[in-house]
PDB file of C-alpha atoms in Angstrom:
ATOM      1  CA  MET A   1      20.923   3.280  23.052  1.00 35.00           C
ATOM      2  CA  VAL A   2      22.048  -0.178  24.210  1.00 46.00           C
ATOM      3  CA  SER A   3      19.157  -2.409  25.167  1.00 64.00           C
ATOM      4  CA  GLY A   4      19.168  -3.903  28.644  1.00 85.00           C
ATOM      5  CA  LYS A   5      18.904  -7.594  29.438  1.00 87.00           C
ATOM      6  CA  ILE A   6      15.632  -9.307  30.252  1.00 84.00           C
ATOM      7  CA  SER A   7      15.106  -9.147  33.997  1.00 81.00           C
ATOM      8  CA  GLY A   8      14.150 -12.822  34.362  1.00 81.00           C
ATOM      9  CA  GLU A   9      12.333 -15.842  32.931  1.00 85.00           C
ATOM     10  CA  ALA A  10       8.919 -14.538  33.987  1.00 86.00           C
ATOM     11  CA  ALA A  11       9.575 -11.265  32.218  1.00 88.00           C
ATOM     12  CA  PHE A  12      10.509 -13.040  28.973  1.00 91.00           C
ATOM     13  CA  ILE A  13       7.561 -15.405  29.063  1.00 89.00           C
ATOM     14  CA  GLY A  14       4.984 -12.914  30.256  1.00 88.00           C
ATOM     15  CA  GLY A  15       6.169  -9.916  28.305  1.00 89.00           C
ATOM     16  CA  TYR A  16       7.165 -11.472  24.994  1.00 91.00           C
ATOM     17  CA  LEU A  17       5.684 -14.930  24.594  1.00 92.00           C
ATOM     18  CA  ALA A  18       2.329 -14.806  26.383  1.00 89.00           C
ATOM     19  CA  PRO A  19       0.872 -12.371  23.829  1.00 91.00           C
ATOM     20  CA  LEU A  20       1.467 -15.067  21.183  1.00 93.00           C
ATOM     21  CA  ALA A  21      -0.684 -17.621  23.076  1.00 93.00           C
ATOM     22  CA  THR A  22      -4.085 -16.873  21.628  1.00 91.00           C
ATOM     23  CA  LEU A  23      -5.823 -20.262  21.931  1.00 94.00           C
ATOM     24  CA  PRO A  24      -8.028 -20.913  24.982  1.00 93.00           C
ATOM     25  CA  GLY A  25      -6.108 -24.104  25.744  1.00 95.00           C
ATOM     26  CA  ALA A  26      -2.981 -22.067  26.490  1.00 95.00           C
ATOM     27  CA  LEU A  27      -4.717 -20.838  29.669  1.00 93.00           C
ATOM     28  CA  GLY A  28      -2.834 -17.566  29.439  1.00 89.00           C
ATOM     29  CA  PHE A  29       0.383 -19.347  30.412  1.00 90.00           C
ATOM     30  CA  GLU A  30      -0.940 -19.525  33.985  1.00 89.00           C
ATOM     31  CA  ASP A  31      -0.764 -23.309  34.226  1.00 90.00           C
ATOM     32  CA  ASP A  32       1.949 -25.947  33.840  1.00 90.00           C
ATOM     33  CA  CYS A  33       0.111 -27.621  30.917  1.00 93.00           C
ATOM     34  CA  ALA A  34      -2.067 -26.667  27.987  1.00 94.00           C
ATOM     35  CA  PHE A  35      -4.837 -28.549  26.225  1.00 95.00           C
ATOM     36  CA  LEU A  36      -6.188 -29.008  22.709  1.00 94.00           C
ATOM     37  CA  GLU A  37      -9.562 -30.354  21.636  1.00 92.00           C
ATOM     38  CA  PRO A  38      -9.410 -31.665  18.044  1.00 90.00           C
ATOM     39  CA  ALA A  39     -12.417 -31.019  15.903  1.00 91.00           C
ATOM     40  CA  PRO A  40     -14.815 -33.978  15.418  1.00 95.00           C
ATOM     41  CA  GLY A  41     -13.377 -36.488  12.984  1.00 96.00           C
ATOM     42  CA  GLN A  42      -9.890 -35.023  13.188  1.00 97.00           C
ATOM     43  CA  ALA A  43      -6.693 -36.683  14.410  1.00 96.00           C
ATOM     44  CA  LEU A  44      -3.757 -34.752  15.869  1.00 97.00           C
ATOM     45  CA  VAL A  45      -0.351 -34.869  14.167  1.00 97.00           C
ATOM     46  CA  PHE A  46       2.848 -34.048  16.116  1.00 97.00           C
ATOM     47  CA  LYS A  47       6.392 -33.122  15.094  1.00 97.00           C
ATOM     48  CA  THR A  48       9.460 -31.939  17.033  1.00 96.00           C
ATOM     49  CA  ASP A  49      12.508 -30.494  15.283  1.00 91.00           C
ATOM     50  CA  PRO A  50      15.031 -28.448  17.294  1.00 93.00           C
ATOM     51  CA  ILE A  51      17.432 -25.910  15.812  1.00 93.00           C
ATOM     52  CA  ARG A  52      20.736 -24.817  17.350  1.00 95.00           C
ATOM     53  CA  ALA A  53      23.097 -21.905  16.758  1.00 90.00           C
ATOM     54  CA  GLY A  54      26.169 -22.929  14.791  1.00 86.00           C
ATOM     55  CA  VAL A  55      24.353 -25.912  13.262  1.00 87.00           C
ATOM     56  CA  HIS A  56      21.048 -24.706  11.794  1.00 90.00           C
ATOM     57  CA  PHE A  57      21.580 -20.952  11.898  1.00 90.00           C
ATOM     58  CA  PHE A  58      24.295 -18.425  12.600  1.00 89.00           C
ATOM     59  CA  ALA A  59      24.394 -17.083  16.146  1.00 89.00           C
ATOM     60  CA  GLU A  60      24.500 -13.539  14.783  1.00 91.00           C
ATOM     61  CA  ASP A  61      21.403 -13.987  12.563  1.00 93.00           C
ATOM     62  CA  GLY A  62      18.559 -11.624  13.272  1.00 95.00           C
ATOM     63  CA  ALA A  63      16.326 -12.802  16.111  1.00 96.00           C
ATOM     64  CA  ALA A  64      13.187 -12.490  13.956  1.00 97.00           C
ATOM     65  CA  ASP A  65      14.722 -14.744  11.291  1.00 96.00           C
ATOM     66  CA  ILE A  66      15.813 -17.301  13.877  1.00 96.00           C
ATOM     67  CA  ALA A  67      12.317 -17.457  15.345  1.00 97.00           C
ATOM     68  CA  PHE A  68      10.667 -17.689  11.940  1.00 97.00           C
ATOM     69  CA  LYS A  69      12.950 -20.519  10.848  1.00 96.00           C
ATOM     70  CA  ALA A  70      12.485 -22.452  14.097  1.00 96.00           C
ATOM     71  CA  LEU A  71       8.755 -22.577  13.493  1.00 97.00           C
ATOM     72  CA  ALA A  72       8.879 -22.976   9.703  1.00 97.00           C
ATOM     73  CA  VAL A  73      11.045 -26.096   9.681  1.00 96.00           C
ATOM     74  CA  ASN A  74       8.522 -27.834  11.913  1.00 97.00           C
ATOM     75  CA  VAL A  75       5.463 -26.667   9.986  1.00 98.00           C
ATOM     76  CA  SER A  76       7.094 -28.026   6.819  1.00 98.00           C
ATOM     77  CA  ASP A  77       6.649 -31.543   8.186  1.00 97.00           C
ATOM     78  CA  LEU A  78       2.988 -30.859   8.858  1.00 98.00           C
ATOM     79  CA  ALA A  79       2.613 -29.612   5.291  1.00 98.00           C
ATOM     80  CA  ALA A  80       4.015 -32.919   4.014  1.00 98.00           C
ATOM     81  CA  LYS A  81       1.457 -34.784   6.109  1.00 98.00           C
ATOM     82  CA  ALA A  82      -1.367 -32.695   4.594  1.00 97.00           C
ATOM     83  CA  ALA A  83      -2.120 -31.474   8.131  1.00 98.00           C
ATOM     84  CA  ARG A  84      -3.476 -28.084   9.110  1.00 97.00           C
ATOM     85  CA  PRO A  85      -1.197 -26.385  11.667  1.00 98.00           C
ATOM     86  CA  VAL A  86      -2.967 -25.641  14.929  1.00 97.00           C
ATOM     87  CA  ALA A  87      -0.545 -24.985  17.785  1.00 98.00           C
ATOM     88  CA  TYR A  88       2.994 -25.395  19.036  1.00 98.00           C
ATOM     89  CA  LEU A  89       5.051 -25.653  22.213  1.00 97.00           C
ATOM     90  CA  MET A  90       8.516 -24.148  22.440  1.00 97.00           C
ATOM     91  CA  SER A  91      11.502 -24.623  24.735  1.00 95.00           C
ATOM     92  CA  VAL A  92      14.426 -22.229  24.521  1.00 95.00           C
ATOM     93  CA  SER A  93      17.860 -22.663  26.151  1.00 95.00           C
ATOM     94  CA  PHE A  94      19.830 -19.402  26.401  1.00 93.00           C
ATOM     95  CA  PRO A  95      23.558 -19.141  27.119  1.00 91.00           C
ATOM     96  CA  GLU A  96      22.693 -15.905  28.900  1.00 91.00           C
ATOM     97  CA  ALA A  97      19.684 -13.698  29.450  1.00 90.00           C
ATOM     98  CA  PRO A  98      18.677 -12.167  26.127  1.00 92.00           C
ATOM     99  CA  ALA A  99      18.638  -8.437  25.460  1.00 92.00           C
ATOM    100  CA  GLU A 100      15.270  -6.729  25.415  1.00 94.00           C
ATOM    101  CA  ALA A 101      15.714  -5.722  21.772  1.00 95.00           C
ATOM    102  CA  TRP A 102      16.561  -9.313  20.804  1.00 94.00           C
ATOM    103  CA  ALA A 103      13.494 -10.631  22.690  1.00 95.00           C
ATOM    104  CA  THR A 104      11.276  -8.067  20.939  1.00 96.00           C
ATOM    105  CA  ASP A 105      12.543  -9.160  17.507  1.00 97.00           C
ATOM    106  CA  PHE A 106      12.281 -12.851  18.414  1.00 97.00           C
ATOM    107  CA  ALA A 107       8.648 -12.441  19.437  1.00 96.00           C
ATOM    108  CA  ARG A 108       7.995 -10.473  16.281  1.00 97.00           C
ATOM    109  CA  GLY A 109       9.447 -13.284  14.133  1.00 97.00           C
ATOM    110  CA  LEU A 110       7.299 -15.849  15.899  1.00 97.00           C
ATOM    111  CA  GLY A 111       4.260 -13.655  15.357  1.00 97.00           C
ATOM    112  CA  GLU A 112       4.998 -13.322  11.640  1.00 98.00           C
ATOM    113  CA  ALA A 113       5.378 -17.093  11.334  1.00 98.00           C
ATOM    114  CA  GLN A 114       2.189 -17.742  13.321  1.00 98.00           C
ATOM    115  CA  GLU A 115       0.257 -15.429  10.991  1.00 97.00           C
ATOM    116  CA  ALA A 116       1.753 -16.999   7.880  1.00 97.00           C
ATOM    117  CA  PHE A 117       1.104 -20.577   8.968  1.00 98.00           C
ATOM    118  CA  GLY A 118      -2.088 -20.239  10.956  1.00 97.00           C
ATOM    119  CA  LEU A 119      -1.129 -21.567  14.394  1.00 97.00           C
ATOM    120  CA  SER A 120      -0.579 -20.322  17.970  1.00 97.00           C
ATOM    121  CA  LEU A 121       1.856 -20.824  20.824  1.00 97.00           C
ATOM    122  CA  ILE A 122       0.315 -22.796  23.683  1.00 97.00           C
ATOM    123  CA  GLY A 123       3.196 -23.478  26.061  1.00 94.00           C
ATOM    124  CA  GLY A 124       6.768 -24.488  26.661  1.00 92.00           C
ATOM    125  CA  ASP A 125       9.669 -23.468  28.845  1.00 91.00           C
ATOM    126  CA  THR A 126      12.867 -21.436  28.974  1.00 91.00           C
ATOM    127  CA  ASP A 127      16.138 -22.102  30.753  1.00 91.00           C
ATOM    128  CA  ARG A 128      19.798 -21.185  30.788  1.00 90.00           C
ATOM    129  CA  ALA A 129      22.474 -23.656  29.680  1.00 87.00           C
ATOM    130  CA  ASP A 130      26.103 -23.658  28.687  1.00 87.00           C
ATOM    131  CA  GLY A 131      26.516 -23.739  24.962  1.00 87.00           C
ATOM    132  CA  PRO A 132      24.842 -22.045  22.020  1.00 93.00           C
ATOM    133  CA  LEU A 133      21.245 -20.888  21.768  1.00 94.00           C
ATOM    134  CA  SER A 134      18.933 -23.871  21.246  1.00 96.00           C
ATOM    135  CA  ILE A 135      15.247 -23.768  20.299  1.00 96.00           C
ATOM    136  CA  SER A 136      13.053 -26.856  20.379  1.00 96.00           C
ATOM    137  CA  ILE A 137       9.537 -26.636  18.934  1.00 97.00           C
ATOM    138  CA  THR A 138       6.782 -29.236  18.889  1.00 97.00           C
ATOM    139  CA  VAL A 139       4.044 -28.479  16.400  1.00 98.00           C
ATOM    140  CA  VAL A 140       0.556 -29.909  16.448  1.00 98.00           C
ATOM    141  CA  GLY A 141      -1.629 -30.230  13.364  1.00 98.00           C
ATOM    142  CA  GLU A 142      -4.987 -31.661  12.449  1.00 97.00           C
ATOM    143  CA  VAL A 143      -5.802 -34.074   9.678  1.00 97.00           C
ATOM    144  CA  PRO A 144      -8.982 -36.146   9.020  1.00 96.00           C
ATOM    145  CA  ALA A 145      -8.772 -39.286  11.100  1.00 96.00           C
ATOM    146  CA  GLY A 146      -6.872 -42.024   9.244  1.00 93.00           C
ATOM    147  CA  ARG A 147      -5.830 -39.707   6.438  1.00 94.00           C
ATOM    148  CA  MET A 148      -2.325 -38.572   7.426  1.00 96.00           C
ATOM    149  CA  ILE A 149       0.020 -38.927   4.440  1.00 97.00           C
ATOM    150  CA  GLN A 150       2.919 -41.174   5.417  1.00 97.00           C
ATOM    151  CA  ARG A 151       6.322 -41.447   3.804  1.00 97.00           C
ATOM    152  CA  GLY A 152       6.481 -45.238   3.831  1.00 98.00           C
ATOM    153  CA  THR A 153       3.469 -45.995   1.619  1.00 98.00           C
ATOM    154  CA  ALA A 154       4.879 -45.416  -1.893  1.00 98.00           C
ATOM    155  CA  MET A 155       4.551 -48.322  -4.370  1.00 98.00           C
ATOM    156  CA  PRO A 156       6.501 -49.471  -7.423  1.00 98.00           C
ATOM    157  CA  GLY A 157       5.064 -47.647 -10.405  1.00 98.00           C
ATOM    158  CA  ASP A 158       4.242 -44.492  -8.474  1.00 98.00           C
ATOM    159  CA  ARG A 159       5.548 -41.277  -9.976  1.00 98.00           C
ATOM    160  CA  LEU A 160       7.536 -38.800  -7.899  1.00 98.00           C
ATOM    161  CA  VAL A 161       6.572 -35.134  -7.862  1.00 98.00           C
ATOM    162  CA  VAL A 162       8.448 -32.311  -6.121  1.00 98.00           C
ATOM    163  CA  SER A 163       7.352 -28.797  -5.242  1.00 98.00           C
ATOM    164  CA  GLY A 164       9.186 -25.595  -6.074  1.00 97.00           C
ATOM    165  CA  THR A 165      12.889 -25.502  -6.977  1.00 97.00           C
ATOM    166  CA  LEU A 166      15.900 -27.174  -5.384  1.00 97.00           C
ATOM    167  CA  GLY A 167      19.305 -25.866  -4.443  1.00 96.00           C
ATOM    168  CA  ALA A 168      18.372 -22.348  -3.263  1.00 94.00           C
ATOM    169  CA  ALA A 169      19.099 -23.061   0.390  1.00 93.00           C
ATOM    170  CA  ALA A 170      22.539 -24.538  -0.395  1.00 94.00           C
ATOM    171  CA  VAL A 171      23.393 -21.325  -2.209  1.00 93.00           C
ATOM    172  CA  GLY A 172      21.768 -19.208   0.487  1.00 92.00           C
ATOM    173  CA  LEU A 173      23.997 -20.784   3.097  1.00 91.00           C
ATOM    174  CA  GLN A 174      27.059 -19.791   1.113  1.00 90.00           C
ATOM    175  CA  VAL A 175      25.724 -16.297   0.654  1.00 87.00           C
ATOM    176  CA  ARG A 176      25.001 -16.026   4.391  1.00 85.00           C
ATOM    177  CA  ALA A 177      28.425 -17.354   5.266  1.00 83.00           C
ATOM    178  CA  GLY A 178      30.024 -14.740   3.038  1.00 78.00           C
ATOM    179  CA  SER A 179      31.640 -17.283   0.704  1.00 67.00           C
ATOM    180  CA  ALA A 180      29.519 -16.137  -2.257  1.00 64.00           C
ATOM    181  CA  ALA A 181      28.688 -12.666  -3.556  1.00 65.00           C
ATOM    182  CA  SER A 182      25.124 -11.541  -3.027  1.00 65.00           C
ATOM    183  CA  ASP A 183      24.824  -8.736  -5.607  1.00 71.00           C
ATOM    184  CA  ASP A 184      22.643 -10.815  -7.940  1.00 78.00           C
ATOM    185  CA  GLN A 185      18.886 -10.913  -7.243  1.00 84.00           C
ATOM    186  CA  ALA A 186      18.776 -14.720  -7.538  1.00 84.00           C
ATOM    187  CA  LEU A 187      21.460 -15.015  -4.884  1.00 86.00           C
ATOM    188  CA  GLN A 188      19.661 -12.557  -2.617  1.00 84.00           C
ATOM    189  CA  ASP A 189      16.483 -14.602  -3.012  1.00 87.00           C
ATOM    190  CA  ALA A 190      18.424 -17.752  -2.121  1.00 90.00           C
ATOM    191  CA  GLY A 191      19.737 -16.086   1.020  1.00 86.00           C
ATOM    192  CA  ALA A 192      16.183 -15.192   2.017  1.00 89.00           C
ATOM    193  CA  ARG A 193      15.011 -18.765   1.467  1.00 90.00           C
ATOM    194  CA  TYR A 194      17.799 -20.065   3.680  1.00 91.00           C
ATOM    195  CA  LEU A 195      16.896 -17.665   6.482  1.00 92.00           C
ATOM    196  CA  ARG A 196      13.112 -18.062   6.177  1.00 94.00           C
ATOM    197  CA  PRO A 197      11.964 -21.404   4.715  1.00 95.00           C
ATOM    198  CA  ARG A 198       8.466 -21.466   3.229  1.00 95.00           C
ATOM    199  CA  PRO A 199       6.401 -24.554   4.184  1.00 97.00           C
ATOM    200  CA  ARG A 200       4.260 -25.726   1.284  1.00 98.00           C
ATOM    201  CA  LEU A 201       0.894 -25.557   3.022  1.00 98.00           C
ATOM    202  CA  GLY A 202      -0.751 -24.839  -0.324  1.00 98.00           C
ATOM    203  CA  LEU A 203      -0.231 -28.496  -1.276  1.00 98.00           C
ATOM    204  CA  ARG A 204      -2.711 -29.774   1.308  1.00 98.00           C
ATOM    205  CA  ALA A 205      -5.601 -30.337  -1.067  1.00 98.00           C
ATOM    206  CA  ALA A 206      -3.457 -32.047  -3.704  1.00 98.00           C
ATOM    207  CA  LEU A 207      -1.784 -34.300  -1.145  1.00 98.00           C
ATOM    208  CA  ARG A 208      -5.040 -35.342   0.489  1.00 98.00           C
ATOM    209  CA  ARG A 209      -6.686 -36.142  -2.826  1.00 98.00           C
ATOM    210  CA  TYR A 210      -3.890 -37.789  -4.824  1.00 98.00           C
ATOM    211  CA  ALA A 211      -0.694 -38.560  -2.876  1.00 98.00           C
ATOM    212  CA  ARG A 212       0.166 -42.090  -1.857  1.00 98.00           C
ATOM    213  CA  ALA A 213       3.212 -40.931   0.190  1.00 98.00           C
ATOM    214  CA  ALA A 214       4.998 -37.686   0.939  1.00 98.00           C
ATOM    215  CA  MET A 215       7.749 -36.085   2.997  1.00 98.00           C
ATOM    216  CA  ASP A 216       9.551 -32.768   3.180  1.00 97.00           C
ATOM    217  CA  LEU A 217      13.084 -32.338   1.878  1.00 97.00           C
ATOM    218  CA  SER A 218      15.078 -31.129   4.845  1.00 94.00           C
ATOM    219  CA  ASP A 219      18.325 -33.017   4.274  1.00 94.00           C
ATOM    220  CA  GLY A 220      18.585 -33.157   0.480  1.00 95.00           C
ATOM    221  CA  LEU A 221      16.612 -34.779  -2.313  1.00 97.00           C
ATOM    222  CA  ILE A 222      18.708 -37.943  -2.624  1.00 96.00           C
ATOM    223  CA  LYS A 223      18.929 -38.615   1.132  1.00 96.00           C
ATOM    224  CA  ASP A 224      15.235 -37.936   1.755  1.00 97.00           C
ATOM    225  CA  ALA A 225      14.094 -39.849  -1.340  1.00 97.00           C
ATOM    226  CA  GLY A 226      16.202 -42.703   0.056  1.00 97.00           C
ATOM    227  CA  ARG A 227      14.267 -42.526   3.310  1.00 97.00           C
ATOM    228  CA  MET A 228      10.985 -42.737   1.396  1.00 98.00           C
ATOM    229  CA  ALA A 229      12.307 -45.673  -0.613  1.00 98.00           C
ATOM    230  CA  ALA A 230      13.569 -47.540   2.481  1.00 97.00           C
ATOM    231  CA  ALA A 231      10.357 -46.978   4.439  1.00 98.00           C
ATOM    232  CA  SER A 232       8.261 -48.076   1.462  1.00 98.00           C
ATOM    233  CA  GLY A 233      10.328 -51.121   0.566  1.00 98.00           C
ATOM    234  CA  CYS A 234      11.039 -50.029  -2.990  1.00 98.00           C
ATOM    235  CA  ALA A 235      13.652 -48.234  -5.110  1.00 98.00           C
ATOM    236  CA  VAL A 236      13.580 -44.691  -6.462  1.00 98.00           C
ATOM    237  CA  ALA A 237      14.887 -43.507  -9.854  1.00 98.00           C
ATOM    238  CA  LEU A 238      15.238 -39.764 -10.227  1.00 98.00           C
ATOM    239  CA  ASP A 239      15.479 -38.110 -13.653  1.00 98.00           C
ATOM    240  CA  TRP A 240      18.203 -35.456 -13.354  1.00 97.00           C
ATOM    241  CA  PRO A 241      17.115 -33.414 -16.456  1.00 97.00           C
ATOM    242  CA  SER A 242      13.627 -33.055 -14.912  1.00 98.00           C
ATOM    243  CA  VAL A 243      14.758 -31.816 -11.493  1.00 98.00           C
ATOM    244  CA  PRO A 244      13.628 -28.184 -11.062  1.00 98.00           C
ATOM    245  CA  VAL A 245      16.917 -26.458 -10.212  1.00 97.00           C
ATOM    246  CA  ASP A 246      16.765 -23.039  -8.628  1.00 96.00           C
ATOM    247  CA  PRO A 247      18.246 -20.222 -10.744  1.00 94.00           C
ATOM    248  CA  ALA A 248      20.638 -19.311  -7.894  1.00 94.00           C
ATOM    249  CA  ALA A 249      22.121 -22.831  -8.015  1.00 95.00           C
ATOM    250  CA  GLU A 250      22.588 -22.565 -11.789  1.00 95.00           C
ATOM    251  CA  LEU A 251      24.321 -19.239 -11.288  1.00 92.00           C
ATOM    252  CA  MET A 252      26.544 -20.615  -8.515  1.00 92.00           C
ATOM    253  CA  ALA A 253      27.515 -23.761 -10.461  1.00 94.00           C
ATOM    254  CA  ALA A 254      28.579 -21.653 -13.476  1.00 92.00           C
ATOM    255  CA  GLY A 255      28.157 -24.496 -15.966  1.00 93.00           C
ATOM    256  CA  ASP A 256      29.670 -27.244 -13.818  1.00 95.00           C
ATOM    257  CA  ASP A 257      27.048 -29.981 -14.018  1.00 94.00           C
ATOM    258  CA  GLN A 258      28.582 -32.032 -11.219  1.00 94.00           C
ATOM    259  CA  ALA A 259      28.548 -29.030  -8.883  1.00 95.00           C
ATOM    260  CA  LEU A 260      24.969 -28.229  -9.935  1.00 96.00           C
ATOM    261  CA  ARG A 261      23.833 -31.789  -9.146  1.00 96.00           C
ATOM    262  CA  LYS A 262      25.363 -31.567  -5.713  1.00 95.00           C
ATOM    263  CA  LEU A 263      23.727 -28.200  -4.955  1.00 95.00           C
ATOM    264  CA  ALA A 264      20.298 -29.314  -6.110  1.00 96.00           C
ATOM    265  CA  THR A 265      20.165 -32.877  -4.829  1.00 97.00           C
ATOM    266  CA  ALA A 266      22.670 -33.327  -1.975  1.00 94.00           C
ATOM    267  CA  HIS A 267      22.132 -30.333   0.304  1.00 91.00           C
ATOM    268  CA  GLY A 268      19.511 -29.700   2.992  1.00 89.00           C
ATOM    269  CA  ASP A 269      17.217 -26.852   4.022  1.00 93.00           C
ATOM    270  CA  ASP A 270      15.116 -26.649   0.847  1.00 95.00           C
ATOM    271  CA  TYR A 271      11.942 -27.728   2.701  1.00 96.00           C
ATOM    272  CA  GLU A 272      10.154 -28.599  -0.514  1.00 98.00           C
ATOM    273  CA  ILE A 273       7.800 -31.611  -0.574  1.00 98.00           C
ATOM    274  CA  LEU A 274       8.398 -34.870  -2.391  1.00 98.00           C
ATOM    275  CA  ALA A 275       5.211 -36.850  -3.130  1.00 98.00           C
ATOM    276  CA  ALA A 276       4.559 -40.277  -4.646  1.00 98.00           C
ATOM    277  CA  VAL A 277       1.385 -40.379  -6.706  1.00 98.00           C
ATOM    278  CA  PRO A 278      -0.182 -43.023  -8.986  1.00 98.00           C
ATOM    279  CA  PRO A 279       0.689 -42.475 -12.694  1.00 98.00           C
ATOM    280  CA  ASP A 280      -2.808 -41.340 -13.654  1.00 98.00           C
ATOM    281  CA  ALA A 281      -2.828 -38.801 -10.821  1.00 98.00           C
ATOM    282  CA  VAL A 282       0.262 -36.812 -11.836  1.00 98.00           C
ATOM    283  CA  ALA A 283      -1.523 -34.259 -14.021  1.00 98.00           C
ATOM    284  CA  PRO A 284      -4.421 -33.607 -11.648  1.00 98.00           C
ATOM    285  CA  PHE A 285      -2.012 -33.440  -8.696  1.00 98.00           C
ATOM    286  CA  ILE A 286       0.081 -30.789 -10.451  1.00 98.00           C
ATOM    287  CA  ALA A 287      -3.050 -28.875 -11.453  1.00 98.00           C
ATOM    288  CA  LEU A 288      -4.545 -28.897  -7.938  1.00 98.00           C
ATOM    289  CA  ALA A 289      -1.149 -27.901  -6.464  1.00 98.00           C
ATOM    290  CA  ALA A 290      -1.022 -24.945  -8.866  1.00 98.00           C
ATOM    291  CA  ALA A 291      -4.496 -23.927  -7.708  1.00 98.00           C
ATOM    292  CA  GLY A 292      -3.027 -23.823  -4.234  1.00 98.00           C
ATOM    293  CA  GLY A 293      -0.189 -21.573  -5.385  1.00 98.00           C
ATOM    294  CA  VAL A 294       2.513 -24.274  -5.571  1.00 98.00           C
ATOM    295  CA  THR A 295       4.364 -25.287  -8.723  1.00 98.00           C
ATOM    296  CA  CYS A 296       5.216 -28.992  -8.921  1.00 98.00           C
ATOM    297  CA  THR A 297       7.307 -31.087 -11.292  1.00 98.00           C
ATOM    298  CA  GLU A 298       7.447 -34.792 -12.029  1.00 98.00           C
ATOM    299  CA  ILE A 299      11.042 -35.947 -11.410  1.00 98.00           C
ATOM    300  CA  GLY A 300      11.095 -39.743 -11.299  1.00 98.00           C
ATOM    301  CA  HIS A 301       9.386 -42.915 -10.237  1.00 98.00           C
ATOM    302  CA  CYS A 302       9.355 -45.769  -7.757  1.00 98.00           C
ATOM    303  CA  ARG A 303      10.295 -49.275  -8.828  1.00 98.00           C
ATOM    304  CA  ALA A 304      11.105 -52.683  -7.384  1.00 98.00           C
ATOM    305  CA  GLY A 305      14.374 -52.965  -5.528  1.00 97.00           C
ATOM    306  CA  SER A 306      16.104 -50.647  -3.097  1.00 96.00           C
ATOM    307  CA  GLY A 307      18.098 -47.436  -3.008  1.00 95.00           C
ATOM    308  CA  VAL A 308      18.077 -44.185  -4.964  1.00 97.00           C
ATOM    309  CA  THR A 309      19.620 -43.481  -8.369  1.00 97.00           C
ATOM    310  CA  LEU A 310      19.942 -40.145 -10.146  1.00 97.00           C
ATOM    311  CA  LEU A 311      19.886 -40.718 -13.889  1.00 97.00           C
ATOM    312  CA  SER A 312      21.117 -38.511 -16.748  1.00 96.00           C
ATOM    313  CA  ALA A 313      19.238 -38.080 -20.012  1.00 94.00           C
ATOM    314  CA  ASP A 314      21.022 -41.140 -21.498  1.00 94.00           C
ATOM    315  CA  GLY A 315      20.276 -43.297 -18.432  1.00 93.00           C
ATOM    316  CA  ALA A 316      23.748 -43.072 -16.858  1.00 94.00           C
ATOM    317  CA  ASP A 317      24.016 -43.034 -13.058  1.00 94.00           C
ATOM    318  CA  VAL A 318      25.092 -39.528 -11.992  1.00 94.00           C
ATOM    319  CA  THR A 319      24.269 -39.858  -8.318  1.00 92.00           C
ATOM    320  CA  PRO A 320      26.556 -37.558  -6.226  1.00 87.00           C
ATOM    321  CA  SER A 321      28.818 -39.386  -3.784  1.00 76.00           C
ATOM    322  CA  ALA A 322      27.583 -37.182  -0.927  1.00 70.00           C
ATOM    323  CA  ALA A 323      23.911 -37.892  -0.462  1.00 68.00           C
ATOM    324  CA  GLY A 324      22.922 -34.970   1.793  1.00 63.00           C
ATOM    325  CA  TYR A 325      23.088 -33.556   5.292  1.00 61.00           C
ATOM    326  CA  ASP A 326      23.660 -35.877   8.251  1.00 61.00           C
ATOM    327  CA  HIS A 327      23.329 -34.812  11.892  1.00 58.00           C
ATOM    328  CA  PHE A 328      26.043 -37.219  13.065  1.00 53.00           C
TER     329      PHE A 328
END
């Protein structure tokens, strides 16, 4: 049976989104604004990161996956700040009224993400606009006052540590686009990581205790490490043999080291976390991260100067010419 269209904005908000608004400050979606009261000694952390069909996801992707990704990419930034997710606001622009089945799956995906990340919808808006589906989310987190981990506070001598593996999302995009076969389990896993990023919330304790600076890797290791370097007023040297490359990227590159470097260091959507820690904190950081369920690897260091260099085992510069994803 073909599902009908949503009968109006009120039906979408009241029937599909309001059940996700579980915090008292949401006021049951019966007001124009919501409120949050941070716990004593806590500061609020904010992040907005929109996603758009044709740019960040395929228009024909499942509604649950689209919703999950929209929330996950924002929560990833909170994870890098060592903040606890609390709430979010969401604005959605539809090219036309969504089908009831689509709205049901969209709400389900948001609910799954809320449960996974520990936060709740508190407000937002919907409208209709020419162009592709666009979802803008603003997440709110809590962190002890004065303790938010910034990206511009790394120092020469700090060691760089990264979570997880890199390159899976680049492969997953190719799998999703149909330009790569998906009959191998590693490729299927990469496709899943592209559709549903996994914010590294388990790093919170390690970041709060040991990190000098941190940021999530949304646009590629080299580009984002460059942002950390520029904000911190230092240079970054990355050790290519130490970079934890995802098995799917190794499979896709098929022995071509240049292609492998590009997949692992110059593509976006991995949503792993890069942290700068003092040299004597590397081992305890990695151990505490593991206790939180996150594997981390030392991959380089900060030094005087500027820019980012990817170095081979013999010290040669093997930095890919394309640094990573750029919105413009």
